[in-house]
Amino acid sequence: MAIWFHRIFLLLLVSSCASSDFLENPDFESPPLNLSSNASSGAFVLLDQNTTLPGWTFQGTVQYVTSPDLPDSGHAVQLGEDGKINQTFIAKGDDLNYILTFALIPGGENCSSSSGLSVSGPDSNSVFSYKQNYSKVPWQSYSHNLGKWGNGEPINLVLESQAIDSDTNSTCWPIVDTLLIKTVGVTLDQDSANLLTNGGFESGPGFLPNSTEGVLIDAVPSLIQSALTQWSVIGTVRYIDSEHFHVPEGKAAIEILADTTPSGIQTATRDTSEGSRYNLTFTLGDANDACIGHFVVGVEAGSAAQNFTLESNGTGSGEKFGLVFVADKAAAQISFTSYSVTMTKEDVLCGPVIDEVIVHPLSGTASLKPTWLLLVLALLYVAVL
């Protein structure tokens, strides 16, 4: 019964997070209008005041890119110095978070630095930059939570380049492609068997249709602003799907990517009582992405802290672990942190997979054992008589 209920809950959770088409020309496959005849044949076409990019307005240095190496094997835009594009779309439905996923590509070769990409909504902003060793393909998928909006409200999405190095002549300006907006319910269906919300990580950013690399989620200290519902992020993690990776349960899980500093995720329980004992269980494994190594994951729950280890052969393993803790407050903190820097043979960062995180009162579980023990003893006593 418990397994059946848990799977029905996952189905409800996934259905509440359906993706919708909000943006016009999100993959830039509709070409700019009013281009000169000789300009359209180039791989990079500079847009000017006489050019119209369907669905988008732009300022500064913006180039239309044509290349077979892009995620959709077609077109994208490069935001050069002071380059900016924006589009306003209308929210549909109430109590929904709008989560953006997009492809980011470095825009040059032999550059001294890569510029950042600023992504913002009306009250949210984050800066992203292409990171070496996070993907085996020449682009990366990132996510950003645009926030909660009510039905009919306008949301202005703005993407602009942000120089990191003062020498702009040797900067790789970002290329952006394939934007996807996914709506996620602010209030998710709660699993009564689990005191954590989204413990199975089924609610998170959308996966781009032509990407096999998952979605990177950079550090987000706030649960409200995170693209991973009800979890904050330390460092960088990868949101992975069951279609391209080994996921222990459901459709999605988290792979923690520790680089020069530890990375991880953190959340808080609901409805816990200070001083009461609880049991935390989770699955620790690998994503079947050739990640071979010795994983060390530090787990903190309430007043307890413990390291867990797993020897990974990179072929999709998984093992359940548990930790008993005492709630030190009404909402006990739960965190998973990886200290192991692990890379594949292709020099791509990888790491431990976390899934099926469940917290339940220990008293409820423990009370069953004496009851069954007394029943067995009673039956034995009757049999002897």
Short mmCIF file of C-alpha atoms in Angstrom, two decimals:
data_model
loop_
_atom_site.label_atom_id
_atom_site.label_comp_id
_atom_site.label_asym_id
_atom_site.label_seq_id
_atom_site.Cartn_x
_atom_site.Cartn_y
_atom_site.Cartn_z
CA MET A 1 0.00 0.00 0.00
CA ALA A 2 2.78 2.45 0.91
CA ILE A 3 4.62 1.80 -2.39
CA TRP A 4 1.37 2.18 -4.36
CA PHE A 5 0.57 5.50 -2.63
CA HIS A 6 4.09 6.78 -3.19
CA ARG A 7 3.94 6.09 -6.93
CA ILE A 8 0.50 7.72 -7.27
CA PHE A 9 1.93 10.76 -5.45
CA LEU A 10 4.82 10.93 -7.92
CA LEU A 11 2.40 10.86 -10.84
CA LEU A 12 0.37 13.69 -9.33
CA LEU A 13 3.53 15.67 -8.69
CA VAL A 14 4.78 15.26 -12.25
CA SER A 15 1.40 16.20 -13.71
CA SER A 16 1.37 19.44 -11.71
CA CYS A 17 4.63 20.51 -13.36
CA ALA A 18 3.65 20.36 -17.03
CA SER A 19 5.61 22.54 -19.44
CA SER A 20 3.86 25.18 -21.54
CA ASP A 21 4.82 27.25 -24.56
CA PHE A 22 5.08 30.85 -23.38
CA LEU A 23 7.77 32.35 -25.60
CA GLU A 24 7.59 33.27 -29.25
CA ASN A 25 10.54 32.00 -31.31
CA PRO A 26 12.25 30.42 -28.24
CA ASP A 27 14.83 28.58 -30.36
CA PHE A 28 15.48 31.46 -32.79
CA GLU A 29 14.57 29.30 -35.76
CA SER A 30 12.48 32.15 -37.18
CA PRO A 31 15.21 34.26 -38.80
CA PRO A 32 15.61 38.04 -38.51
CA LEU A 33 13.68 40.15 -40.97
CA ASN A 34 15.10 42.85 -43.24
CA LEU A 35 18.55 41.28 -43.49
CA SER A 36 20.67 42.20 -46.48
CA SER A 37 20.92 39.41 -49.05
CA ASN A 38 24.65 38.91 -48.64
CA ALA A 39 24.52 38.93 -44.82
CA SER A 40 22.21 35.91 -44.47
CA SER A 41 24.86 33.50 -45.75
CA GLY A 42 27.31 34.13 -42.92
CA ALA A 43 27.61 32.10 -39.71
CA PHE A 44 27.42 35.33 -37.61
CA VAL A 45 25.15 38.16 -38.78
CA LEU A 46 25.20 41.48 -36.94
CA LEU A 47 21.70 42.84 -36.32
CA ASP A 48 21.05 46.57 -36.72
CA GLN A 49 18.24 49.04 -36.20
CA ASN A 50 16.61 48.01 -39.48
CA THR A 51 16.44 44.34 -38.42
CA THR A 52 13.56 42.65 -36.60
CA LEU A 53 14.06 39.41 -34.65
CA PRO A 54 10.64 37.71 -34.37
CA GLY A 55 9.40 37.62 -30.79
CA TRP A 56 12.33 39.58 -29.38
CA THR A 57 13.56 43.12 -28.98
CA PHE A 58 17.29 43.76 -28.77
CA GLN A 59 19.89 46.39 -27.95
CA GLY A 60 23.66 46.67 -28.30
CA THR A 61 25.76 44.14 -30.18
CA VAL A 62 23.60 41.13 -31.05
CA GLN A 63 24.48 38.60 -33.75
CA TYR A 64 22.34 35.92 -35.35
CA VAL A 65 24.26 32.63 -35.40
CA THR A 66 23.88 29.77 -37.85
CA SER A 67 25.79 26.58 -37.06
CA PRO A 68 25.29 22.80 -37.14
CA ASP A 69 27.04 22.59 -33.75
CA LEU A 70 24.20 24.27 -31.86
CA PRO A 71 21.87 22.21 -29.61
CA ASP A 72 19.06 22.30 -32.21
CA SER A 73 21.51 22.15 -35.17
CA GLY A 74 20.25 25.47 -36.40
CA HIS A 75 20.21 29.00 -35.05
CA ALA A 76 20.95 31.03 -31.94
CA VAL A 77 21.94 34.56 -30.90
CA GLN A 78 25.23 35.88 -29.57
CA LEU A 79 25.16 38.77 -27.11
CA GLY A 80 28.27 40.84 -27.63
CA GLU A 81 29.42 43.87 -25.69
CA ASP A 82 26.32 45.57 -24.21
CA GLY A 83 24.17 43.02 -26.08
CA LYS A 84 20.69 42.44 -24.69
CA ILE A 85 17.50 40.70 -25.81
CA ASN A 86 14.16 40.62 -24.05
CA GLN A 87 10.63 39.34 -24.47
CA THR A 88 7.49 39.83 -22.38
CA PHE A 89 5.08 36.93 -21.93
CA ILE A 90 1.85 36.60 -19.95
CA ALA A 91 1.45 34.33 -16.92
CA LYS A 92 -1.26 31.70 -17.16
CA GLY A 93 -2.84 30.42 -13.95
CA ASP A 94 -2.34 31.34 -10.30
CA ASP A 95 0.20 30.16 -7.71
CA LEU A 96 2.75 29.03 -10.28
CA ASN A 97 6.52 29.43 -10.40
CA TYR A 98 8.01 30.05 -13.85
CA ILE A 99 11.30 28.22 -14.34
CA LEU A 100 13.51 28.93 -17.35
CA THR A 101 15.91 26.42 -18.90
CA PHE A 102 18.27 27.55 -21.65
CA ALA A 103 21.36 26.43 -23.56
CA LEU A 104 24.56 28.43 -23.07
CA ILE A 105 27.44 28.16 -25.55
CA PRO A 106 30.86 29.88 -25.42
CA GLY A 107 31.07 32.28 -28.34
CA GLY A 108 34.64 32.02 -29.54
CA GLU A 109 38.01 30.27 -29.49
CA ASN A 110 41.31 31.09 -27.80
CA CYS A 111 39.68 33.74 -25.62
CA SER A 112 41.29 34.91 -22.39
CA SER A 113 37.92 34.80 -20.59
CA SER A 114 34.25 34.01 -21.07
CA SER A 115 31.74 36.73 -20.31
CA GLY A 116 28.75 36.12 -18.09
CA LEU A 117 25.11 35.94 -19.11
CA SER A 118 22.70 37.89 -16.93
CA VAL A 119 19.20 36.37 -16.83
CA SER A 120 16.47 38.30 -15.09
CA GLY A 121 12.74 38.62 -14.55
CA PRO A 122 10.85 41.46 -12.86
CA ASP A 123 12.24 40.57 -9.42
CA SER A 124 14.92 37.92 -10.06
CA ASN A 125 18.44 37.99 -11.46
CA SER A 126 21.33 35.55 -11.82
CA VAL A 127 24.57 35.57 -13.79
CA PHE A 128 25.72 32.42 -15.57
CA SER A 129 28.97 31.58 -17.32
CA TYR A 130 30.11 28.61 -19.37
CA LYS A 131 32.19 26.31 -17.19
CA GLN A 132 34.83 23.97 -18.51
CA ASN A 133 34.50 20.28 -17.63
CA TYR A 134 30.76 20.32 -16.94
CA SER A 135 29.65 18.78 -20.23
CA LYS A 136 30.95 16.49 -22.95
CA VAL A 137 29.15 18.54 -25.62
CA PRO A 138 30.02 22.17 -26.53
CA TRP A 139 27.05 23.67 -24.64
CA GLN A 140 25.45 23.51 -21.23
CA SER A 141 21.86 23.70 -20.03
CA TYR A 142 21.17 26.04 -17.11
CA SER A 143 18.04 26.92 -15.15
CA HIS A 144 16.69 30.04 -13.47
CA ASN A 145 13.55 30.60 -11.40
CA LEU A 146 11.70 33.66 -12.69
CA GLY A 147 9.45 33.69 -9.63
CA LYS A 148 5.77 33.35 -8.77
CA TRP A 149 3.21 35.22 -10.85
CA GLY A 150 -0.56 35.43 -11.02
CA ASN A 151 -2.79 34.81 -14.00
CA GLY A 152 -2.54 37.56 -16.61
CA GLU A 153 0.53 39.27 -15.17
CA PRO A 154 3.27 40.28 -17.65
CA ILE A 155 6.73 38.76 -17.14
CA ASN A 156 9.60 40.52 -18.87
CA LEU A 157 12.47 38.12 -19.53
CA VAL A 158 15.80 39.87 -20.11
CA LEU A 159 19.09 38.27 -21.21
CA GLU A 160 22.23 40.39 -21.53
CA SER A 161 25.98 39.91 -21.66
CA GLN A 162 28.09 40.82 -18.67
CA ALA A 163 31.82 41.34 -19.13
CA ILE A 164 34.08 39.67 -16.57
CA ASP A 165 37.44 40.76 -17.98
CA SER A 166 38.32 44.39 -18.73
CA ASP A 167 39.85 43.34 -22.06
CA THR A 168 36.68 42.99 -24.11
CA ASN A 169 38.65 42.30 -27.32
CA SER A 170 39.63 38.84 -26.07
CA THR A 171 36.29 37.91 -24.51
CA CYS A 172 34.14 34.98 -25.59
CA TRP A 173 30.68 36.54 -25.65
CA PRO A 174 27.83 34.16 -24.79
CA ILE A 175 25.62 32.40 -27.31
CA VAL A 176 22.08 31.56 -26.18
CA ASP A 177 19.78 28.97 -27.68
CA THR A 178 16.60 26.94 -27.02
CA LEU A 179 14.74 28.59 -24.15
CA LEU A 180 12.07 26.59 -22.32
CA ILE A 181 9.73 27.84 -19.59
CA LYS A 182 8.12 25.36 -17.23
CA THR A 183 5.40 26.09 -14.69
CA VAL A 184 5.58 24.47 -11.26
CA GLY A 185 2.89 24.68 -8.60
CA VAL A 186 3.90 26.73 -5.57
CA THR A 187 1.96 24.34 -3.32
CA LEU A 188 2.76 20.75 -4.25
CA ASP A 189 0.70 17.71 -3.34
CA GLN A 190 2.11 16.44 -0.05
CA ASP A 191 3.08 12.82 0.53
CA SER A 192 1.75 12.03 4.02
CA ALA A 193 4.41 9.32 4.37
CA ASN A 194 7.22 11.86 3.98
CA LEU A 195 7.86 15.00 6.04
CA LEU A 196 9.91 16.45 3.16
CA THR A 197 8.44 18.26 0.17
CA ASN A 198 9.85 17.12 -3.20
CA GLY A 199 12.03 14.47 -1.56
CA GLY A 200 12.08 12.56 -4.84
CA PHE A 201 13.14 15.65 -6.87
CA GLU A 202 10.30 15.18 -9.34
CA SER A 203 9.62 18.94 -9.35
CA GLY A 204 12.42 20.93 -10.98
CA PRO A 205 13.47 22.64 -14.21
CA GLY A 206 12.42 21.35 -17.61
CA PHE A 207 14.81 19.35 -19.79
CA LEU A 208 15.64 20.74 -23.21
CA PRO A 209 14.39 18.48 -26.00
CA ASN A 210 17.75 17.99 -27.72
CA SER A 211 19.97 17.79 -24.63
CA THR A 212 21.33 14.60 -23.08
CA GLU A 213 23.42 16.35 -20.41
CA GLY A 214 20.81 17.20 -17.78
CA VAL A 215 20.35 20.73 -16.40
CA LEU A 216 22.93 22.56 -14.27
CA ILE A 217 21.66 24.42 -11.20
CA ASP A 218 24.08 26.96 -9.76
CA ALA A 219 24.21 28.05 -6.14
CA VAL A 220 20.87 29.39 -4.88
CA PRO A 221 20.74 30.04 -1.12
CA SER A 222 16.97 30.55 -1.01
CA LEU A 223 14.37 27.79 -1.15
CA ILE A 224 11.90 30.25 -2.69
CA GLN A 225 14.23 31.34 -5.51
CA SER A 226 15.59 27.89 -6.35
CA ALA A 227 14.69 26.13 -9.61
CA LEU A 228 14.69 22.87 -7.60
CA THR A 229 11.43 23.10 -5.69
CA GLN A 230 11.93 23.45 -1.91
CA TRP A 231 15.69 22.78 -2.08
CA SER A 232 18.49 25.34 -1.95
CA VAL A 233 21.74 24.64 -3.79
CA ILE A 234 25.37 24.95 -2.69
CA GLY A 235 27.97 25.07 -5.46
CA THR A 236 26.64 23.36 -8.61
CA VAL A 237 24.44 20.29 -9.05
CA ARG A 238 23.07 18.56 -12.13
CA TYR A 239 19.37 17.80 -12.46
CA ILE A 240 19.21 14.49 -14.31
CA ASP A 241 16.39 12.63 -16.05
CA SER A 242 15.67 8.91 -16.25
CA GLU A 243 15.74 8.99 -20.06
CA HIS A 244 19.50 9.68 -20.21
CA PHE A 245 20.78 8.73 -16.73
CA HIS A 246 20.29 6.14 -14.03
CA VAL A 247 17.61 7.51 -11.70
CA PRO A 248 16.79 5.29 -8.68
CA GLU A 249 13.11 6.29 -8.48
CA GLY A 250 10.74 8.31 -10.64
CA LYS A 251 11.74 10.61 -13.49
CA ALA A 252 14.49 12.77 -11.97
CA ALA A 253 17.26 12.94 -9.38
CA ILE A 254 20.20 15.12 -8.34
CA GLU A 255 23.86 14.55 -9.21
CA ILE A 256 26.19 16.58 -6.99
CA LEU A 257 29.21 18.08 -8.78
CA ALA A 258 31.95 19.07 -6.35
CA ASP A 259 34.72 21.12 -7.91
CA THR A 260 37.21 23.23 -5.96
CA THR A 261 34.65 23.66 -3.17
CA PRO A 262 31.98 21.29 -1.81
CA SER A 263 28.55 21.23 -3.48
CA GLY A 264 25.21 20.02 -2.28
CA ILE A 265 21.54 20.61 -1.55
CA GLN A 266 19.61 21.63 1.54
CA THR A 267 15.98 21.74 2.68
CA ALA A 268 13.87 21.72 5.84
CA THR A 269 11.28 19.32 7.15
CA ARG A 270 7.68 20.20 7.87
CA ASP A 271 5.62 19.33 10.95
CA THR A 272 8.49 18.05 13.08
CA SER A 273 8.51 18.44 16.86
CA GLU A 274 11.58 19.76 18.63
CA GLY A 275 13.20 16.98 20.67
CA SER A 276 11.45 14.14 18.82
CA ARG A 277 13.32 11.39 16.97
CA TYR A 278 13.03 10.86 13.23
CA ASN A 279 14.43 8.54 10.60
CA LEU A 280 16.00 9.89 7.40
CA THR A 281 16.42 7.46 4.50
CA PHE A 282 17.82 8.15 1.04
CA THR A 283 19.35 6.45 -1.98
CA LEU A 284 22.99 7.13 -2.86
CA GLY A 285 24.22 6.00 -6.25
CA ASP A 286 25.77 7.00 -9.57
CA ALA A 287 24.17 8.28 -12.76
CA ASN A 288 25.48 5.63 -15.18
CA ASP A 289 27.68 8.30 -16.75
CA ALA A 290 31.03 6.50 -16.37
CA CYS A 291 31.70 8.21 -13.05
CA ILE A 292 34.15 5.89 -11.29
CA GLY A 293 35.43 6.75 -7.85
CA HIS A 294 35.04 6.90 -4.10
CA PHE A 295 32.04 9.04 -3.22
CA VAL A 296 31.88 10.72 0.18
CA VAL A 297 28.62 12.49 1.04
CA GLY A 298 28.14 14.35 4.28
CA VAL A 299 24.56 14.25 5.58
CA GLU A 300 23.22 16.57 8.25
CA ALA A 301 19.76 16.12 9.74
CA GLY A 302 18.66 18.12 12.74
CA SER A 303 21.33 17.58 15.40
CA ALA A 304 22.97 14.59 13.65
CA ALA A 305 25.77 14.54 11.08
CA GLN A 306 27.36 11.54 9.36
CA ASN A 307 29.46 10.77 6.27
CA PHE A 308 28.34 8.06 3.87
CA THR A 309 30.55 6.46 1.24
CA LEU A 310 29.94 4.57 -1.98
CA GLU A 311 32.38 2.91 -4.36
CA SER A 312 31.09 3.72 -7.81
CA ASN A 313 31.90 1.81 -10.99
CA GLY A 314 29.94 4.31 -13.06
CA THR A 315 27.31 1.90 -14.39
CA GLY A 316 24.22 2.95 -12.48
CA SER A 317 24.48 1.65 -8.94
CA GLY A 318 22.30 2.61 -6.00
CA GLU A 319 22.19 1.82 -2.30
CA LYS A 320 19.79 2.86 0.45
CA PHE A 321 21.13 4.49 3.63
CA GLY A 322 19.56 5.83 6.80
CA LEU A 323 20.22 8.17 9.68
CA VAL A 324 18.34 8.64 12.97
CA PHE A 325 18.22 12.22 14.25
CA VAL A 326 16.57 14.41 16.84
CA ALA A 327 14.75 17.48 15.56
CA ASP A 328 16.44 20.55 17.00
CA LYS A 329 13.62 22.83 15.86
CA ALA A 330 10.14 22.70 14.37
CA ALA A 331 11.61 22.69 10.84
CA ALA A 332 14.75 20.54 11.00
CA GLN A 333 17.46 21.22 8.40
CA ILE A 334 18.39 18.40 6.00
CA SER A 335 21.48 18.69 3.79
CA PHE A 336 23.62 16.55 1.47
CA THR A 337 27.15 17.72 0.67
CA SER A 338 29.72 16.06 -1.59
CA TYR A 339 33.41 16.49 -0.85
CA SER A 340 34.68 14.20 -3.64
CA VAL A 341 36.01 15.74 -6.85
CA THR A 342 35.31 13.09 -9.47
CA MET A 343 35.70 13.22 -13.26
CA THR A 344 35.01 10.88 -16.14
CA LYS A 345 37.66 9.80 -18.63
CA GLU A 346 36.44 12.66 -20.82
CA ASP A 347 37.38 15.12 -18.02
CA VAL A 348 33.74 15.91 -17.27
CA LEU A 349 32.82 16.55 -13.65
CA CYS A 350 30.50 13.96 -12.16
CA GLY A 351 29.51 12.78 -8.71
CA PRO A 352 27.07 11.02 -6.40
CA VAL A 353 23.37 10.81 -7.17
CA ILE A 354 20.84 11.54 -4.41
CA ASP A 355 17.23 10.38 -4.65
CA GLU A 356 14.27 9.09 -2.58
CA VAL A 357 14.91 11.30 0.44
CA ILE A 358 12.29 10.43 3.08
CA VAL A 359 11.81 11.59 6.68
CA HIS A 360 9.27 9.98 8.99
CA PRO A 361 8.74 9.87 12.77
CA LEU A 362 10.77 7.15 14.41
CA SER A 363 8.18 6.64 17.13
CA GLY A 364 5.58 5.50 14.61
CA THR A 365 7.95 2.97 13.10
CA ALA A 366 9.32 1.79 16.42
CA SER A 367 5.88 1.24 17.94
CA LEU A 368 5.13 -1.47 15.37
CA LYS A 369 7.98 -3.69 16.47
CA PRO A 370 6.76 -4.42 20.05
CA THR A 371 3.22 -4.92 18.73
CA TRP A 372 4.31 -7.58 16.26
CA LEU A 373 6.70 -9.08 18.78
CA LEU A 374 3.92 -9.41 21.36
CA LEU A 375 1.64 -10.97 18.75
CA VAL A 376 4.25 -13.56 17.79
CA LEU A 377 4.93 -14.39 21.43
CA ALA A 378 1.20 -14.74 22.08
CA LEU A 379 0.81 -17.15 19.15
CA LEU A 380 3.76 -19.18 20.36
CA TYR A 381 2.29 -19.28 23.84
CA VAL A 382 -1.06 -20.51 22.46
CA ALA A 383 0.68 -23.12 20.34
CA VAL A 384 2.58 -24.45 23.33
CA LEU A 385 -0.63 -24.72 25.34
#
